[in-house]
Amino acid sequence: MRIFQKIKNIGHFVVAVLANIVFRFPSKELQVIGVTGTDGKTTTSNLIFHILKTNGKKVSIISTISAVIGETESDTGFHVTTPSSFSVQKYIRQAVDYGSKYFVLETTSHALDQYRVFGVRFDVSVITNITQEHLHYHGTYEHYVSSKSKLIHWSNKTFVNKDDQSYSYILKHIGNKKIETYGFNNDADNIIDISKKINIPLAKFNQYNYLAAFLICRELGIAEEDIYPSMKTYKLPPGRLEIVYRGDFIVIVDFAHTPHAVQEALSSIRDEHVTNGRLIHVFGAAAFRDDSKRTPMGRESATYADMVILTEEDYRTEDPYDITSQIAEGLEEHGFKKVDIDTFGSGTNEYTVIIDRQEAIMKACSIARLGDVIVLTGKGHEMSLNRDGKEYHWNDKEEVLKILKDA
């Protein structure tokens, strides 16, 4: 797998060089901010964009959500964060032509490994964290970290989360490059309680995201006293801890699709929203996206949820029941019992399997009681669902509102 990919990457490299030439090395004409990490990329990228824009800066962005070039927003495609090298260079050139002085580029490990952002001159960048993900592609965690660390070598300056497990691994790959650290432990170079500064309670993982965005913007010359007011007006991107319904019970949609992200999302939701009710977790795992994370995701769900419905999440051509059975192993390790669909809903520490995601959401809504919180993870903002290798229109928020409207 890796040998074949290395051969393909030679072609990607050639294409990237051509793209730079065709679009006349546009990144030299503005300041480019790179954001990578397993979790938190989109929130951090969009927060940086928001801070710069609210401070009167002309800024463009490519993120998981979309590409915003000037005032024009466009979709980057199904399940795509960083587009092809030609698209990246085209977007940056369009941003330059529009008059943007800053460009925020959310960057995946695939994009770094495949040279999709080769030739982009990153003025400053950040690695938010590196947790278990994409090992189907990278093979090992070490290679995953190595791919992410390319951003350090292609940047003038990089901020790294010192509290994250990846820090010691990153140090092996930085060579002579200097980095600056941030965090709340371990004597990081930058330890700032952003939550206190803006007087807004933030989930632990978002404290890291906000701190990363703060450091980037300060590095770009935005004064601290101008950053904090911008943070107060920032709204999380769609599908990030998004409350899509609030009535007798609450429904929250989140993009969490790794063990770390599931843990962060569910723990935050339980602390903030669950008082007398139950936390009902509806989720699955995507096919061909590192199946070793499935059982750990089940463990994290069992730690924070009272009831779980396992369902589809882009199963592509894999048997969805194979996927849910692997997740179920983690649930059962923590004492969860599988029950039939018809009897599911009255107890706790129970799970059931409903492959059809719409039916799974309908079931969760039908059993929800006063004070309950339903959490849908895995899809977030996405507008499609892959079944049998075909993309179908789908959005969790849309489905929830449609189901509750018809109820």
mmCIF file of C-alpha atoms in Angstrom, residues 12-359:
data_model
loop_
_atom_site.group_PDB
_atom_site.id
_atom_site.type_symbol
_atom_site.label_atom_id
_atom_site.label_comp_id
_atom_site.label_asym_id
_atom_site.label_seq_id
_atom_site.Cartn_x
_atom_site.Cartn_y
_atom_site.Cartn_z
ATOM 1 C CA HIS A 12 1.281 14.310 -7.324
ATOM 2 C CA PHE A 13 4.561 16.170 -6.847
ATOM 3 C CA VAL A 14 4.922 16.853 -10.579
ATOM 4 C CA VAL A 15 1.325 18.103 -10.760
ATOM 5 C CA ALA A 16 1.914 20.361 -7.747
ATOM 6 C CA VAL A 17 4.983 21.916 -9.374
ATOM 7 C CA LEU A 18 3.015 22.535 -12.577
ATOM 8 C CA ALA A 19 0.142 24.055 -10.585
ATOM 9 C CA ASN A 20 2.521 26.514 -8.934
ATOM 10 C CA ILE A 21 3.916 27.522 -12.317
ATOM 11 C CA VAL A 22 0.519 27.818 -14.016
ATOM 12 C CA PHE A 23 -0.869 30.062 -11.266
ATOM 13 C CA ARG A 24 2.426 31.973 -10.843
ATOM 14 C CA PHE A 25 3.257 31.012 -7.250
ATOM 15 C CA PRO A 26 0.362 32.993 -5.751
ATOM 16 C CA SER A 27 1.186 32.268 -2.100
ATOM 17 C CA LYS A 28 4.140 34.670 -2.366
ATOM 18 C CA GLU A 29 1.673 37.540 -2.723
ATOM 19 C CA LEU A 30 -0.170 37.139 0.586
ATOM 20 C CA GLN A 31 0.242 35.590 4.019
ATOM 21 C CA VAL A 32 -0.828 31.954 4.233
ATOM 22 C CA ILE A 33 -1.892 30.332 7.497
ATOM 23 C CA GLY A 34 -1.802 26.527 7.653
ATOM 24 C CA VAL A 35 -3.919 24.545 10.104
ATOM 25 C CA THR A 36 -3.581 20.789 10.468
ATOM 26 C CA GLY A 37 -4.459 18.195 13.111
ATOM 27 C CA THR A 38 -6.761 15.247 13.568
ATOM 28 C CA ASP A 39 -9.437 17.207 15.398
ATOM 29 C CA GLY A 40 -10.122 20.908 15.739
ATOM 30 C CA LYS A 41 -8.856 21.974 12.302
ATOM 31 C CA THR A 42 -12.134 23.411 11.076
ATOM 32 C CA THR A 43 -13.027 25.264 14.268
ATOM 33 C CA THR A 44 -9.534 26.743 14.517
ATOM 34 C CA SER A 45 -9.348 27.670 10.820
ATOM 35 C CA ASN A 46 -12.720 29.382 10.816
ATOM 36 C CA LEU A 47 -11.953 31.208 14.064
ATOM 37 C CA ILE A 48 -8.740 32.594 12.562
ATOM 38 C CA PHE A 49 -10.726 33.654 9.490
ATOM 39 C CA HIS A 50 -13.357 35.314 11.705
ATOM 40 C CA ILE A 51 -10.803 37.216 13.803
ATOM 41 C CA LEU A 52 -8.987 38.530 10.754
ATOM 42 C CA LYS A 53 -12.184 39.503 8.969
ATOM 43 C CA THR A 54 -13.736 41.271 11.962
ATOM 44 C CA ASN A 55 -10.518 43.236 12.309
ATOM 45 C CA GLY A 56 -10.899 44.610 8.810
ATOM 46 C CA LYS A 57 -8.477 42.285 7.051
ATOM 47 C CA LYS A 58 -9.112 40.956 3.558
ATOM 48 C CA VAL A 59 -8.980 37.198 4.058
ATOM 49 C CA SER A 60 -9.967 34.030 2.210
ATOM 50 C CA ILE A 61 -10.160 30.420 3.391
ATOM 51 C CA ILE A 62 -10.333 26.779 2.351
ATOM 52 C CA SER A 63 -11.779 24.541 5.060
ATOM 53 C CA THR A 64 -13.820 21.379 5.445
ATOM 54 C CA ILE A 65 -16.952 23.518 5.311
ATOM 55 C CA SER A 66 -16.229 25.348 2.051
ATOM 56 C CA ALA A 67 -13.925 27.701 0.207
ATOM 57 C CA VAL A 68 -14.557 31.403 0.762
ATOM 58 C CA ILE A 69 -12.686 33.604 -1.678
ATOM 59 C CA GLY A 70 -13.505 37.205 -0.938
ATOM 60 C CA GLU A 71 -17.280 37.290 -0.658
ATOM 61 C CA THR A 72 -17.825 34.178 -2.799
ATOM 62 C CA GLU A 73 -18.405 30.835 -1.083
ATOM 63 C CA SER A 74 -18.153 27.527 -2.939
ATOM 64 C CA ASP A 75 -18.308 23.845 -2.072
ATOM 65 C CA THR A 76 -15.004 21.955 -2.196
ATOM 66 C CA GLY A 77 -16.655 18.578 -2.878
ATOM 67 C CA PHE A 78 -17.892 15.480 -1.050
ATOM 68 C CA HIS A 79 -15.781 14.448 1.963
ATOM 69 C CA VAL A 80 -12.968 16.799 0.901
ATOM 70 C CA THR A 81 -10.982 19.123 3.170
ATOM 71 C CA THR A 82 -7.948 20.063 1.096
ATOM 72 C CA PRO A 83 -8.678 19.970 -2.657
ATOM 73 C CA SER A 84 -6.212 19.063 -5.431
ATOM 74 C CA SER A 85 -2.996 21.036 -5.896
ATOM 75 C CA PHE A 86 -4.432 22.754 -8.980
ATOM 76 C CA SER A 87 -7.535 23.771 -7.037
ATOM 77 C CA VAL A 88 -5.459 24.997 -4.091
ATOM 78 C CA GLN A 89 -3.276 27.167 -6.308
ATOM 79 C CA LYS A 90 -6.315 28.383 -8.263
ATOM 80 C CA TYR A 91 -8.110 29.420 -5.073
ATOM 81 C CA ILE A 92 -5.042 31.234 -3.766
ATOM 82 C CA ARG A 93 -4.605 33.048 -7.096
ATOM 83 C CA GLN A 94 -8.286 34.064 -7.014
ATOM 84 C CA ALA A 95 -7.787 35.342 -3.466
ATOM 85 C CA VAL A 96 -4.796 37.413 -4.576
ATOM 86 C CA ASP A 97 -6.757 38.828 -7.503
ATOM 87 C CA TYR A 98 -9.613 39.694 -5.137
ATOM 88 C CA GLY A 99 -7.193 41.583 -2.931
ATOM 89 C CA SER A 100 -6.904 39.193 0.006
ATOM 90 C CA LYS A 101 -3.867 39.725 2.172
ATOM 91 C CA TYR A 102 -4.394 36.548 4.193
ATOM 92 C CA PHE A 103 -5.323 32.992 3.247
ATOM 93 C CA VAL A 104 -6.308 30.336 5.801
ATOM 94 C CA LEU A 105 -5.679 26.820 4.502
ATOM 95 C CA GLU A 106 -7.034 23.855 6.453
ATOM 96 C CA THR A 107 -4.634 21.066 5.557
ATOM 97 C CA THR A 108 -5.032 17.299 5.913
ATOM 98 C CA SER A 109 -2.347 14.661 6.289
ATOM 99 C CA HIS A 110 -3.351 13.295 2.881
ATOM 100 C CA ALA A 111 -2.780 16.722 1.323
ATOM 101 C CA LEU A 112 0.639 16.991 2.946
ATOM 102 C CA ASP A 113 1.662 13.452 2.008
ATOM 103 C CA GLN A 114 0.428 13.863 -1.576
ATOM 104 C CA TYR A 115 2.064 17.276 -2.101
ATOM 105 C CA ARG A 116 -1.280 18.998 -2.692
ATOM 106 C CA VAL A 117 0.033 22.040 -0.822
ATOM 107 C CA PHE A 118 3.621 21.771 -2.043
ATOM 108 C CA GLY A 119 4.933 25.172 -3.060
ATOM 109 C CA VAL A 120 2.567 27.021 -0.766
ATOM 110 C CA ARG A 121 4.601 29.393 1.369
ATOM 111 C CA PHE A 122 3.115 29.136 4.835
ATOM 112 C CA ASP A 123 3.932 32.193 6.928
ATOM 113 C CA VAL A 124 2.615 30.592 10.105
ATOM 114 C CA SER A 125 0.925 27.294 10.935
ATOM 115 C CA VAL A 126 -0.411 25.195 13.773
ATOM 116 C CA ILE A 127 -0.730 21.488 14.554
ATOM 117 C CA THR A 128 -3.757 21.161 16.842
ATOM 118 C CA ASN A 129 -3.326 17.489 17.784
ATOM 119 C CA ILE A 130 -2.609 14.126 16.176
ATOM 120 C CA THR A 131 -4.724 11.238 17.418
ATOM 121 C CA GLN A 132 -5.713 7.872 15.973
ATOM 122 C CA GLU A 133 -7.081 8.338 12.452
ATOM 123 C CA HIS A 134 -6.284 7.532 8.800
ATOM 124 C CA LEU A 135 -4.067 4.561 9.658
ATOM 125 C CA HIS A 136 -5.695 2.728 6.732
ATOM 126 C CA TYR A 137 -3.765 5.182 4.570
ATOM 127 C CA HIS A 138 -0.623 5.925 6.569
ATOM 128 C CA GLY A 139 -0.063 2.429 7.916
ATOM 129 C CA THR A 140 1.420 3.571 11.218
ATOM 130 C CA TYR A 141 0.947 6.412 13.660
ATOM 131 C CA GLU A 142 4.601 7.327 13.133
ATOM 132 C CA HIS A 143 4.026 7.909 9.417
ATOM 133 C CA TYR A 144 0.845 9.830 10.170
ATOM 134 C CA VAL A 145 2.835 12.191 12.421
ATOM 135 C CA SER A 146 5.592 12.415 9.827
ATOM 136 C CA SER A 147 3.088 13.541 7.179
ATOM 137 C CA LYS A 148 1.562 16.153 9.465
ATOM 138 C CA SER A 149 5.038 17.393 10.391
ATOM 139 C CA LYS A 150 5.764 18.353 6.777
ATOM 140 C CA LEU A 151 3.793 21.493 7.524
ATOM 141 C CA ILE A 152 6.534 22.532 9.966
ATOM 142 C CA HIS A 153 9.163 22.341 7.231
ATOM 143 C CA TRP A 154 7.013 24.312 4.795
ATOM 144 C CA SER A 155 6.245 27.076 7.334
ATOM 145 C CA ASN A 156 8.211 30.033 8.633
ATOM 146 C CA LYS A 157 6.819 29.347 12.102
ATOM 147 C CA THR A 158 4.661 26.597 13.603
ATOM 148 C CA PHE A 159 2.770 26.370 16.878
ATOM 149 C CA VAL A 160 2.431 22.866 18.355
ATOM 150 C CA ASN A 161 0.146 21.629 21.131
ATOM 151 C CA LYS A 162 2.568 20.462 23.812
ATOM 152 C CA ASP A 163 -0.172 18.795 25.856
ATOM 153 C CA ASP A 164 -1.031 16.416 23.019
ATOM 154 C CA GLN A 165 0.323 12.868 22.860
ATOM 155 C CA SER A 166 1.852 13.648 19.464
ATOM 156 C CA TYR A 167 4.347 16.196 20.788
ATOM 157 C CA SER A 168 7.183 13.756 21.502
ATOM 158 C CA TYR A 169 6.660 12.138 18.097
ATOM 159 C CA ILE A 170 6.669 15.492 16.306
ATOM 160 C CA LEU A 171 10.046 16.351 17.847
ATOM 161 C CA LYS A 172 11.547 13.419 15.923
ATOM 162 C CA HIS A 173 10.532 14.975 12.614
ATOM 163 C CA ILE A 174 11.326 18.674 12.927
ATOM 164 C CA GLY A 175 15.059 18.545 12.217
ATOM 165 C CA ASN A 176 16.565 22.001 12.714
ATOM 166 C CA LYS A 177 13.215 23.777 12.488
ATOM 167 C CA LYS A 178 12.142 25.709 15.562
ATOM 168 C CA ILE A 179 8.626 25.427 16.899
ATOM 169 C CA GLU A 180 6.692 27.292 19.558
ATOM 170 C CA THR A 181 4.440 25.358 21.912
ATOM 171 C CA TYR A 182 1.131 26.069 23.577
ATOM 172 C CA GLY A 183 -1.065 24.300 26.109
ATOM 173 C CA PHE A 184 -2.067 24.354 29.740
ATOM 174 C CA ASN A 185 0.485 21.914 31.155
ATOM 175 C CA ASN A 186 4.064 20.785 30.668
ATOM 176 C CA ASP A 187 5.655 24.241 30.694
ATOM 177 C CA ALA A 188 4.441 25.208 27.240
ATOM 178 C CA ASP A 189 5.754 28.442 25.729
ATOM 179 C CA ASN A 190 2.237 29.880 25.673
ATOM 180 C CA ILE A 191 -0.201 29.182 28.519
ATOM 181 C CA ILE A 192 -3.229 31.469 28.313
ATOM 182 C CA ASP A 193 -6.713 30.848 29.701
ATOM 183 C CA ILE A 194 -8.732 32.218 26.790
ATOM 184 C CA SER A 195 -12.007 31.324 28.488
ATOM 185 C CA LYS A 196 -11.284 33.802 31.284
ATOM 186 C CA LYS A 197 -10.081 36.451 28.863
ATOM 187 C CA ILE A 198 -13.349 36.440 26.901
ATOM 188 C CA ASN A 199 -15.549 35.497 29.860
ATOM 189 C CA ILE A 200 -17.172 32.630 27.944
ATOM 190 C CA PRO A 201 -17.101 29.018 29.195
ATOM 191 C CA LEU A 202 -15.367 26.799 26.653
ATOM 192 C CA ALA A 203 -15.158 23.026 26.453
ATOM 193 C CA LYS A 204 -11.611 21.838 27.141
ATOM 194 C CA PHE A 205 -10.923 20.937 23.520
ATOM 195 C CA ASN A 206 -12.168 24.319 22.327
ATOM 196 C CA GLN A 207 -9.870 26.048 24.805
ATOM 197 C CA TYR A 208 -7.012 24.569 22.778
ATOM 198 C CA ASN A 209 -8.614 25.620 19.484
ATOM 199 C CA TYR A 210 -9.168 29.178 20.684
ATOM 200 C CA LEU A 211 -5.646 29.418 22.068
ATOM 201 C CA ALA A 212 -4.208 28.215 18.758
ATOM 202 C CA ALA A 213 -6.233 30.800 16.831
ATOM 203 C CA PHE A 214 -5.194 33.514 19.287
ATOM 204 C CA LEU A 215 -1.494 32.746 18.841
ATOM 205 C CA ILE A 216 -1.768 32.681 15.060
ATOM 206 C CA CYS A 217 -3.554 36.032 14.910
ATOM 207 C CA ARG A 218 -1.188 37.635 17.403
ATOM 208 C CA GLU A 219 1.714 36.401 15.303
ATOM 209 C CA LEU A 220 0.100 38.075 12.294
ATOM 210 C CA GLY A 221 0.092 41.386 14.131
ATOM 211 C CA ILE A 222 -3.458 41.563 15.489
ATOM 212 C CA ALA A 223 -3.412 43.184 18.938
ATOM 213 C CA GLU A 224 -4.617 41.115 21.889
ATOM 214 C CA GLU A 225 -7.233 43.725 22.765
ATOM 215 C CA ASP A 226 -8.668 43.317 19.258
ATOM 216 C CA ILE A 227 -8.610 39.513 19.226
ATOM 217 C CA TYR A 228 -10.748 38.935 22.322
ATOM 218 C CA PRO A 229 -13.817 40.933 21.150
ATOM 219 C CA SER A 230 -13.746 39.010 17.861
ATOM 220 C CA MET A 231 -13.707 35.714 19.732
ATOM 221 C CA LYS A 232 -16.827 36.741 21.636
ATOM 222 C CA THR A 233 -18.795 37.073 18.390
ATOM 223 C CA TYR A 234 -17.581 33.803 16.877
ATOM 224 C CA LYS A 235 -20.089 31.028 16.278
ATOM 225 C CA LEU A 236 -18.888 27.454 15.889
ATOM 226 C CA PRO A 237 -19.078 26.089 12.324
ATOM 227 C CA PRO A 238 -22.129 24.022 11.307
ATOM 228 C CA GLY A 239 -22.093 20.528 12.743
ATOM 229 C CA ARG A 240 -19.759 21.374 15.613
ATOM 230 C CA LEU A 241 -21.621 20.894 18.909
ATOM 231 C CA GLU A 242 -24.585 22.380 17.070
ATOM 232 C CA ILE A 243 -27.907 22.353 18.920
ATOM 233 C CA VAL A 244 -30.370 21.720 16.098
ATOM 234 C CA TYR A 245 -33.454 21.234 18.273
ATOM 235 C CA ARG A 246 -34.390 22.356 21.757
ATOM 236 C CA GLY A 247 -37.752 21.357 23.230
ATOM 237 C CA ASP A 248 -38.616 18.761 25.864
ATOM 238 C CA PHE A 249 -35.319 17.214 24.829
ATOM 239 C CA ILE A 250 -32.243 18.507 22.991
ATOM 240 C CA VAL A 251 -30.686 17.235 19.760
ATOM 241 C CA ILE A 252 -27.032 18.041 19.072
ATOM 242 C CA VAL A 253 -25.095 17.340 15.869
ATOM 243 C CA ASP A 254 -21.311 17.030 15.933
ATOM 244 C CA PHE A 255 -18.669 15.966 13.420
ATOM 245 C CA ALA A 256 -16.767 13.786 15.938
ATOM 246 C CA HIS A 257 -15.501 10.709 14.095
ATOM 247 C CA THR A 258 -12.428 9.649 16.063
ATOM 248 C CA PRO A 259 -12.156 8.201 19.590
ATOM 249 C CA HIS A 260 -10.576 11.431 20.829
ATOM 250 C CA ALA A 261 -13.251 13.629 19.244
ATOM 251 C CA VAL A 262 -16.080 11.426 20.534
ATOM 252 C CA GLN A 263 -14.633 11.610 24.045
ATOM 253 C CA GLU A 264 -14.266 15.388 23.883
ATOM 254 C CA ALA A 265 -17.729 15.976 22.433
ATOM 255 C CA LEU A 266 -19.667 13.627 24.712
ATOM 256 C CA SER A 267 -17.870 14.674 27.893
ATOM 257 C CA SER A 268 -18.512 18.327 27.086
ATOM 258 C CA ILE A 269 -22.178 17.709 26.269
ATOM 259 C CA ARG A 270 -22.734 15.642 29.411
ATOM 260 C CA ASP A 271 -21.187 18.340 31.598
ATOM 261 C CA GLU A 272 -23.062 21.205 29.966
ATOM 262 C CA HIS A 273 -26.446 19.834 28.932
ATOM 263 C CA VAL A 274 -27.288 16.607 30.788
ATOM 264 C CA THR A 275 -28.780 17.153 34.239
ATOM 265 C CA ASN A 276 -31.706 14.864 35.016
ATOM 266 C CA GLY A 277 -32.070 13.204 31.627
ATOM 267 C CA ARG A 278 -30.201 10.629 29.579
ATOM 268 C CA LEU A 279 -27.564 11.012 26.895
ATOM 269 C CA ILE A 280 -28.624 9.048 23.810
ATOM 270 C CA HIS A 281 -25.768 8.622 21.345
ATOM 271 C CA VAL A 282 -26.438 7.828 17.667
ATOM 272 C CA PHE A 283 -23.348 7.084 15.585
ATOM 273 C CA GLY A 284 -21.393 4.751 13.341
ATOM 274 C CA ALA A 285 -18.025 4.732 11.578
ATOM 275 C CA ALA A 286 -17.043 5.259 7.962
ATOM 276 C CA ALA A 287 -15.687 2.474 5.782
ATOM 277 C CA PHE A 288 -12.067 2.498 4.623
ATOM 278 C CA ARG A 289 -11.140 5.021 7.313
ATOM 279 C CA ASP A 290 -8.970 3.074 9.774
ATOM 280 C CA ASP A 291 -11.093 0.308 11.267
ATOM 281 C CA SER A 292 -8.829 0.133 14.345
ATOM 282 C CA LYS A 293 -10.596 3.206 15.755
ATOM 283 C CA ARG A 294 -14.036 1.565 15.814
ATOM 284 C CA THR A 295 -13.806 -0.378 19.074
ATOM 285 C CA PRO A 296 -12.174 2.569 20.905
ATOM 286 C CA MET A 297 -15.029 4.775 19.692
ATOM 287 C CA GLY A 298 -17.419 2.298 21.284
ATOM 288 C CA ARG A 299 -15.485 2.518 24.545
ATOM 289 C CA GLU A 300 -15.684 6.313 24.582
ATOM 290 C CA SER A 301 -19.394 6.252 23.803
ATOM 291 C CA ALA A 302 -20.042 3.779 26.613
ATOM 292 C CA THR A 303 -18.132 5.993 29.040
ATOM 293 C CA TYR A 304 -20.412 8.999 28.554
ATOM 294 C CA ALA A 305 -23.674 7.810 26.983
ATOM 295 C CA ASP A 306 -26.593 6.121 28.728
ATOM 296 C CA MET A 307 -28.043 4.596 25.572
ATOM 297 C CA VAL A 308 -26.552 4.024 22.129
ATOM 298 C CA ILE A 309 -27.954 3.437 18.666
ATOM 299 C CA LEU A 310 -25.362 2.163 16.197
ATOM 300 C CA THR A 311 -26.058 3.166 12.626
ATOM 301 C CA GLU A 312 -24.479 3.859 9.248
ATOM 302 C CA GLU A 313 -21.882 6.487 8.427
ATOM 303 C CA ASP A 314 -20.618 6.262 4.845
ATOM 304 C CA TYR A 315 -20.289 2.477 4.807
ATOM 305 C CA ARG A 316 -19.445 2.620 1.089
ATOM 306 C CA THR A 317 -19.023 -0.993 -0.074
ATOM 307 C CA GLU A 318 -18.281 -2.486 3.345
ATOM 308 C CA ASP A 319 -20.907 -4.480 5.238
ATOM 309 C CA PRO A 320 -22.362 -1.951 7.721
ATOM 310 C CA TYR A 321 -23.062 -4.740 10.210
ATOM 311 C CA ASP A 322 -19.348 -5.570 10.291
ATOM 312 C CA ILE A 323 -18.664 -1.947 11.184
ATOM 313 C CA THR A 324 -21.271 -1.770 13.945
ATOM 314 C CA SER A 325 -20.168 -5.101 15.411
ATOM 315 C CA GLN A 326 -16.635 -3.743 15.845
ATOM 316 C CA ILE A 327 -17.969 -0.632 17.573
ATOM 317 C CA ALA A 328 -20.187 -2.836 19.741
ATOM 318 C CA GLU A 329 -17.124 -4.623 21.119
ATOM 319 C CA GLY A 330 -16.127 -1.390 22.830
ATOM 320 C CA LEU A 331 -19.629 -0.872 24.201
ATOM 321 C CA GLU A 332 -19.822 -4.387 25.601
ATOM 322 C CA GLU A 333 -16.412 -4.055 27.254
ATOM 323 C CA HIS A 334 -18.046 -1.341 29.382
ATOM 324 C CA GLY A 335 -21.097 -3.404 30.286
ATOM 325 C CA PHE A 336 -23.531 -2.320 27.575
ATOM 326 C CA LYS A 337 -26.072 -4.940 26.519
ATOM 327 C CA LYS A 338 -27.578 -5.307 23.071
ATOM 328 C CA VAL A 339 -31.386 -5.256 22.974
ATOM 329 C CA ASP A 340 -33.968 -5.569 20.219
ATOM 330 C CA ILE A 341 -35.180 -2.425 18.522
ATOM 331 C CA ASP A 342 -38.716 -2.898 19.843
ATOM 332 C CA THR A 343 -37.645 -3.115 23.494
ATOM 333 C CA PHE A 344 -34.915 -0.456 23.280
ATOM 334 C CA GLY A 345 -35.616 2.789 25.061
ATOM 335 C CA SER A 346 -36.576 2.132 28.658
ATOM 336 C CA GLY A 347 -33.307 1.119 30.272
ATOM 337 C CA THR A 348 -29.741 2.386 30.426
ATOM 338 C CA ASN A 349 -26.405 0.873 29.410
ATOM 339 C CA GLU A 350 -28.187 -0.565 26.394
ATOM 340 C CA TYR A 351 -27.528 -0.388 22.683
ATOM 341 C CA THR A 352 -29.306 -1.445 19.531
ATOM 342 C CA VAL A 353 -28.424 -1.473 15.841
ATOM 343 C CA ILE A 354 -30.455 0.379 13.209
ATOM 344 C CA ILE A 355 -28.434 0.657 10.017
ATOM 345 C CA ASP A 356 -30.714 3.134 8.252
ATOM 346 C CA ARG A 357 -29.581 6.477 9.693
ATOM 347 C CA GLN A 358 -32.979 8.117 9.247
ATOM 348 C CA GLU A 359 -34.701 5.291 11.122
#
